[in-house]
PDB file of C-alpha atoms in Angstrom:
ATOM      1  CA  MET N1183     110.510  95.869 100.705  1.00  0.00           C
ATOM      2  CA  LYS N1184     113.811  96.244  98.276  1.00  0.00           C
ATOM      3  CA  ILE N1185     113.687  96.438  94.914  1.00  0.00           C
ATOM      4  CA  GLU N1186     116.811  94.545  93.000  1.00  0.00           C
ATOM      5  CA  ILE N1187     117.499  94.280  89.144  1.00  0.00           C
ATOM      6  CA  ALA N1188     116.224  90.433  87.882  1.00  0.00           C
ATOM      7  CA  SER N1189     118.260  87.861  85.835  1.00  0.00           C
ATOM      8  CA  ARG N1190     117.872  84.949  84.149  1.00  0.00           C
ATOM      9  CA  SER N1191     117.804  82.542  86.740  1.00  0.00           C
ATOM     10  CA  ASP N1192     114.899  84.701  88.209  1.00  0.00           C
ATOM     11  CA  ILE N1193     112.437  84.278  85.074  1.00  0.00           C
ATOM     12  CA  PRO N1194     110.851  80.389  86.361  1.00  0.00           C
ATOM     13  CA  THR N1195     109.787  82.537  89.528  1.00  0.00           C
ATOM     14  CA  MET N1196     108.183  85.597  87.605  1.00  0.00           C
ATOM     15  CA  MET N1197     106.948  82.926  85.259  1.00  0.00           C
ATOM     16  CA  ARG N1198     105.176  81.127  88.091  1.00  0.00           C
ATOM     17  CA  ILE N1199     103.829  84.585  89.560  1.00  0.00           C
ATOM     18  CA  GLU N1200     102.549  85.574  86.082  1.00  0.00           C
ATOM     19  CA  ARG N1201     101.073  82.748  85.859  1.00  0.00           C
ATOM     20  CA  GLY N1202      98.822  82.998  89.129  1.00  0.00           C
ATOM     21  CA  GLU N1203      94.855  82.595  88.798  1.00  0.00           C
ATOM     22  CA  GLY N1204      93.380  85.161  86.267  1.00  0.00           C
ATOM     23  CA  TYR N1205      96.727  86.732  85.573  1.00  0.00           C
ATOM     24  CA  ALA N1206      96.952  85.909  82.572  1.00  0.00           C
ATOM     25  CA  ARG N1207      93.451  87.755  81.502  1.00  0.00           C
ATOM     26  CA  LEU N1208      94.931  90.830  83.947  1.00  0.00           C
ATOM     27  CA  VAL N1209      98.634  90.848  82.812  1.00  0.00           C
ATOM     28  CA  GLY N1210      99.334  88.781  80.608  1.00  0.00           C
ATOM     29  CA  ARG N1211     102.418  86.029  80.646  1.00  0.00           C
ATOM     30  CA  TRP N1212     104.893  85.738  78.401  1.00  0.00           C
ATOM     31  CA  ASP N1213     107.161  82.250  77.544  1.00  0.00           C
ATOM     32  CA  VAL N1214     110.739  81.028  78.666  1.00  0.00           C
ATOM     33  CA  GLU N1215     112.028  82.450  75.036  1.00  0.00           C
ATOM     34  CA  GLN N1216     110.199  85.791  75.686  1.00  0.00           C
ATOM     35  CA  HIS N1217     111.440  86.615  78.883  1.00  0.00           C
ATOM     36  CA  ALA N1218     114.529  85.962  77.669  1.00  0.00           C
ATOM     37  CA  ALA N1219     115.047  87.559  74.693  1.00  0.00           C
ATOM     38  CA  ALA N1220     113.659  90.766  76.544  1.00  0.00           C
ATOM     39  CA  ILE N1221     116.083  90.340  80.251  1.00  0.00           C
ATOM     40  CA  GLU N1222     118.781  90.339  78.200  1.00  0.00           C
ATOM     41  CA  SER N1223     117.912  93.279  75.755  1.00  0.00           C
ATOM     42  CA  PRO N1224     119.900  96.343  76.523  1.00  0.00           C
ATOM     43  CA  SER N1225     116.536  99.107  76.424  1.00  0.00           C
ATOM     44  CA  CYS N1226     114.668  96.710  78.592  1.00  0.00           C
ATOM     45  CA  ARG N1227     115.441  96.249  82.659  1.00  0.00           C
ATOM     46  CA  TYR N1228     113.915  94.059  85.246  1.00  0.00           C
ATOM     47  CA  TYR N1229     113.018  94.164  88.391  1.00  0.00           C
ATOM     48  CA  LEU N1230     112.109  92.197  91.414  1.00  0.00           C
ATOM     49  CA  ALA N1231     109.867  93.220  94.842  1.00  0.00           C
ATOM     50  CA  ARG N1232     112.008  91.242  97.701  1.00  0.00           C
ATOM     51  CA  GLU N1233     110.254  90.672 100.839  1.00  0.00           C
ATOM     52  CA  GLU N1234     112.947  88.966 103.348  1.00  0.00           C
ATOM     53  CA  ASP N1235     114.056  86.269 100.948  1.00  0.00           C
ATOM     54  CA  ASP N1236     110.869  85.389  98.788  1.00  0.00           C
ATOM     55  CA  ILE N1237     110.324  87.468  95.556  1.00  0.00           C
ATOM     56  CA  ALA N1238     106.593  89.054  96.166  1.00  0.00           C
ATOM     57  CA  GLY N1239     106.280  90.319  92.352  1.00  0.00           C
ATOM     58  CA  PHE N1240     108.459  91.558  89.525  1.00  0.00           C
ATOM     59  CA  ALA N1241     108.024  94.552  87.154  1.00  0.00           C
ATOM     60  CA  ILE N1242     109.294  94.562  83.188  1.00  0.00           C
ATOM     61  CA  LEU N1243     110.331  98.305  81.819  1.00  0.00           C
ATOM     62  CA  GLN N1244     111.018  99.069  77.776  1.00  0.00           C
ATOM     63  CA  ASN N1245     112.221 101.596  76.093  1.00  0.00           C
ATOM     64  CA  VAL N1246     115.029 102.317  78.318  1.00  0.00           C
ATOM     65  CA  GLY N1247     117.490 104.826  76.632  1.00  0.00           C
ATOM     66  CA  SER N1248     115.238 106.515  74.609  1.00  0.00           C
ATOM     67  CA  GLU N1249     115.975 109.853  73.228  1.00  0.00           C
ATOM     68  CA  ASN N1250     112.562 110.172  73.717  1.00  0.00           C
ATOM     69  CA  GLN N1251     113.181 109.869  77.175  1.00  0.00           C
ATOM     70  CA  CYS N1252     109.523 107.538  77.601  1.00  0.00           C
ATOM     71  CA  LEU N1253     109.637 104.685  79.890  1.00  0.00           C
ATOM     72  CA  ARG N1254     107.520 101.751  79.239  1.00  0.00           C
ATOM     73  CA  LEU N1255     106.006  99.699  82.165  1.00  0.00           C
ATOM     74  CA  ARG N1256     105.283  97.071  80.177  1.00  0.00           C
ATOM     75  CA  ARG N1257     104.201  94.493  83.229  1.00  0.00           C
ATOM     76  CA  ILE N1258     103.707  94.581  86.974  1.00  0.00           C
ATOM     77  CA  ALA N1259     102.741  91.247  88.800  1.00  0.00           C
ATOM     78  CA  VAL N1260     102.637  90.378  92.938  1.00  0.00           C
ATOM     79  CA  GLN N1261     102.724  87.408  94.259  1.00  0.00           C
ATOM     80  CA  ASP N1262      99.430  88.048  96.379  1.00  0.00           C
ATOM     81  CA  ALA N1263      97.491  90.811  95.678  1.00  0.00           C
ATOM     82  CA  GLY N1264      95.278  93.288  97.822  1.00  0.00           C
ATOM     83  CA  ARG N1265      98.151  93.252 100.202  1.00  0.00           C
ATOM     84  CA  GLY N1266     100.177  96.979  98.989  1.00  0.00           C
ATOM     85  CA  THR N1267     102.884  95.474  97.238  1.00  0.00           C
ATOM     86  CA  GLY N1268     101.951  96.328  94.114  1.00  0.00           C
ATOM     87  CA  SER N1269     101.761  99.852  95.565  1.00  0.00           C
ATOM     88  CA  ARG N1270     104.916  99.655  96.674  1.00  0.00           C
ATOM     89  CA  LEU N1271     106.234  98.206  93.548  1.00  0.00           C
ATOM     90  CA  LEU N1272     104.727 101.004  91.455  1.00  0.00           C
ATOM     91  CA  GLN N1273     106.121 104.063  93.682  1.00  0.00           C
ATOM     92  CA  SER N1274     110.296 102.236  93.785  1.00  0.00           C
ATOM     93  CA  LEU N1275     109.884 101.532  90.121  1.00  0.00           C
ATOM     94  CA  LEU N1276     108.613 105.640  89.541  1.00  0.00           C
ATOM     95  CA  LYS N1277     111.304 106.418  91.614  1.00  0.00           C
ATOM     96  CA  ILE N1278     114.034 104.285  89.678  1.00  0.00           C
ATOM     97  CA  CYS N1279     112.443 105.746  86.299  1.00  0.00           C
ATOM     98  CA  PHE N1280     112.100 109.216  87.399  1.00  0.00           C
ATOM     99  CA  ASP N1281     115.687 109.596  89.621  1.00  0.00           C
ATOM    100  CA  ASP N1282     117.500 106.900  88.237  1.00  0.00           C
ATOM    101  CA  LEU N1283     116.881 106.283  84.422  1.00  0.00           C
ATOM    102  CA  GLY N1284     115.780 110.096  83.755  1.00  0.00           C
ATOM    103  CA  ALA N1285     112.297 109.265  82.311  1.00  0.00           C
ATOM    104  CA  HIS N1286     110.484 112.672  81.289  1.00  0.00           C
ATOM    105  CA  ARG N1287     107.113 109.883  80.946  1.00  0.00           C
ATOM    106  CA  VAL N1288     106.612 106.570  82.008  1.00  0.00           C
ATOM    107  CA  GLU N1289     103.411 105.532  80.324  1.00  0.00           C
ATOM    108  CA  LEU N1290     101.567 101.948  79.988  1.00  0.00           C
ATOM    109  CA  PHE N1291      98.490 100.302  78.993  1.00  0.00           C
ATOM    110  CA  VAL N1292      95.952  98.481  80.693  1.00  0.00           C
ATOM    111  CA  PHE N1293      93.067  96.124  80.031  1.00  0.00           C
ATOM    112  CA  GLU N1294      89.893  98.214  80.119  1.00  0.00           C
ATOM    113  CA  ASP N1295      88.848  95.956  82.485  1.00  0.00           C
ATOM    114  CA  ASN N1296      91.731  95.627  85.331  1.00  0.00           C
ATOM    115  CA  GLU N1297      90.034  97.780  87.913  1.00  0.00           C
ATOM    116  CA  ARG N1298      92.244  97.519  90.477  1.00  0.00           C
ATOM    117  CA  ALA N1299      95.421  98.322  88.377  1.00  0.00           C
ATOM    118  CA  HIS N1300      93.756 101.513  86.810  1.00  0.00           C
ATOM    119  CA  ARG N1301      92.866 102.893  90.468  1.00  0.00           C
ATOM    120  CA  ALA N1302      96.420 102.068  91.389  1.00  0.00           C
ATOM    121  CA  TYR N1303      98.481 104.122  88.703  1.00  0.00           C
ATOM    122  CA  LEU N1304      95.486 107.327  88.869  1.00  0.00           C
ATOM    123  CA  LYS N1305      96.041 107.237  92.697  1.00  0.00           C
ATOM    124  CA  ASN N1306      99.987 107.520  91.994  1.00  0.00           C
ATOM    125  CA  GLY N1307      99.732 110.300  89.388  1.00  0.00           C
ATOM    126  CA  PHE N1308      98.896 108.516  85.828  1.00  0.00           C
ATOM    127  CA  VAL N1309      96.615 110.419  83.499  1.00  0.00           C
ATOM    128  CA  GLU N1310      94.631 108.448  81.322  1.00  0.00           C
ATOM    129  CA  GLU N1311      94.974 109.426  77.669  1.00  0.00           C
ATOM    130  CA  GLY N1312      92.100 107.766  76.302  1.00  0.00           C
ATOM    131  CA  ILE N1313      91.544 103.634  75.219  1.00  0.00           C
ATOM    132  CA  VAL N1314      93.808 102.043  71.894  1.00  0.00           C
ATOM    133  CA  ARG N1315      90.760  99.818  70.840  1.00  0.00           C
ATOM    134  CA  ASP N1316      91.795  96.142  70.251  1.00  0.00           C
ATOM    135  CA  ILE N1317      95.546  96.209  70.463  1.00  0.00           C
ATOM    136  CA  HIS N1318      95.822  93.154  72.170  1.00  0.00           C
ATOM    137  CA  ARG N1319      94.950  89.784  70.844  1.00  0.00           C
ATOM    138  CA  ASP N1320      94.481  87.124  73.587  1.00  0.00           C
ATOM    139  CA  ALA N1321      95.097  83.124  73.474  1.00  0.00           C
ATOM    140  CA  GLU N1322      91.440  82.432  72.373  1.00  0.00           C
ATOM    141  CA  GLY N1323      92.132  84.638  69.471  1.00  0.00           C
ATOM    142  CA  ALA N1324      89.703  87.577  70.409  1.00  0.00           C
ATOM    143  CA  PHE N1325      91.047  91.293  70.785  1.00  0.00           C
ATOM    144  CA  ARG N1326      91.234  93.736  73.362  1.00  0.00           C
ATOM    145  CA  SER N1327      91.126  97.328  74.372  1.00  0.00           C
ATOM    146  CA  MET N1328      93.563  98.841  76.206  1.00  0.00           C
ATOM    147  CA  ARG N1329      93.293 102.475  78.272  1.00  0.00           C
ATOM    148  CA  LEU N1330      96.717 104.057  77.522  1.00  0.00           C
ATOM    149  CA  MET N1331      97.460 106.130  80.673  1.00  0.00           C
ATOM    150  CA  SER N1332     100.715 107.950  80.970  1.00  0.00           C
ATOM    151  CA  LEU N1333     103.208 110.073  84.140  1.00  0.00           C
ATOM    152  CA  LEU N1334     105.661 112.735  83.020  1.00  0.00           C
ATOM    153  CA  ARG N1335     108.279 114.000  85.393  1.00  0.00           C
ATOM    154  CA  PRO N1336     106.340 117.463  86.533  1.00  0.00           C
ATOM    155  CA  GLU N1337     103.023 115.863  87.237  1.00  0.00           C
ATOM    156  CA  TRP N1338     105.002 112.437  89.571  1.00  0.00           C
ATOM    157  CA  LYS N1339     104.457 113.110  93.391  1.00  0.00           C
ATOM    158  CA  ARG N1340     108.047 112.210  95.184  1.00  0.00           C
ATOM    159  CA  PRO N1341     107.833 110.052  97.628  1.00  0.00           C
ATOM    160  CA  ALA N1342     108.626 111.685 101.366  1.00  0.00           C
TER     161      ALA N1342
END
């Protein structure tokens, strides 16, 4: 797997991935304008996971350049869940966060019912800090709670 920075031309493919069956409820989705604004923001980075010539997944990091050295993993989505692509992408992203971007803390929110992602984050050293109640309003207007999780630089297990 190769990790590279995404560009505006990659937005349609990323939108197709985040619109996979069941993903809206698990990771959310943005429209073209939201992605375009974020990808142009200096405090945001989009990364692609490529397997051969195909985009296998993507991730969005926010708060790049924060004086608090706290990055937020906003979204991670893969084409074919359950094949380890997401875990490999997450491990690569953590290396980028800590080694390249100088993060002290990487944080994320994960929906309470996204057990697969929750387990993957725990497996990679993230600590659950608590439940943030009714932080997200979905397309149907229902409020949903999310887990706040984080990983600090001293806790990160650098890949061998």
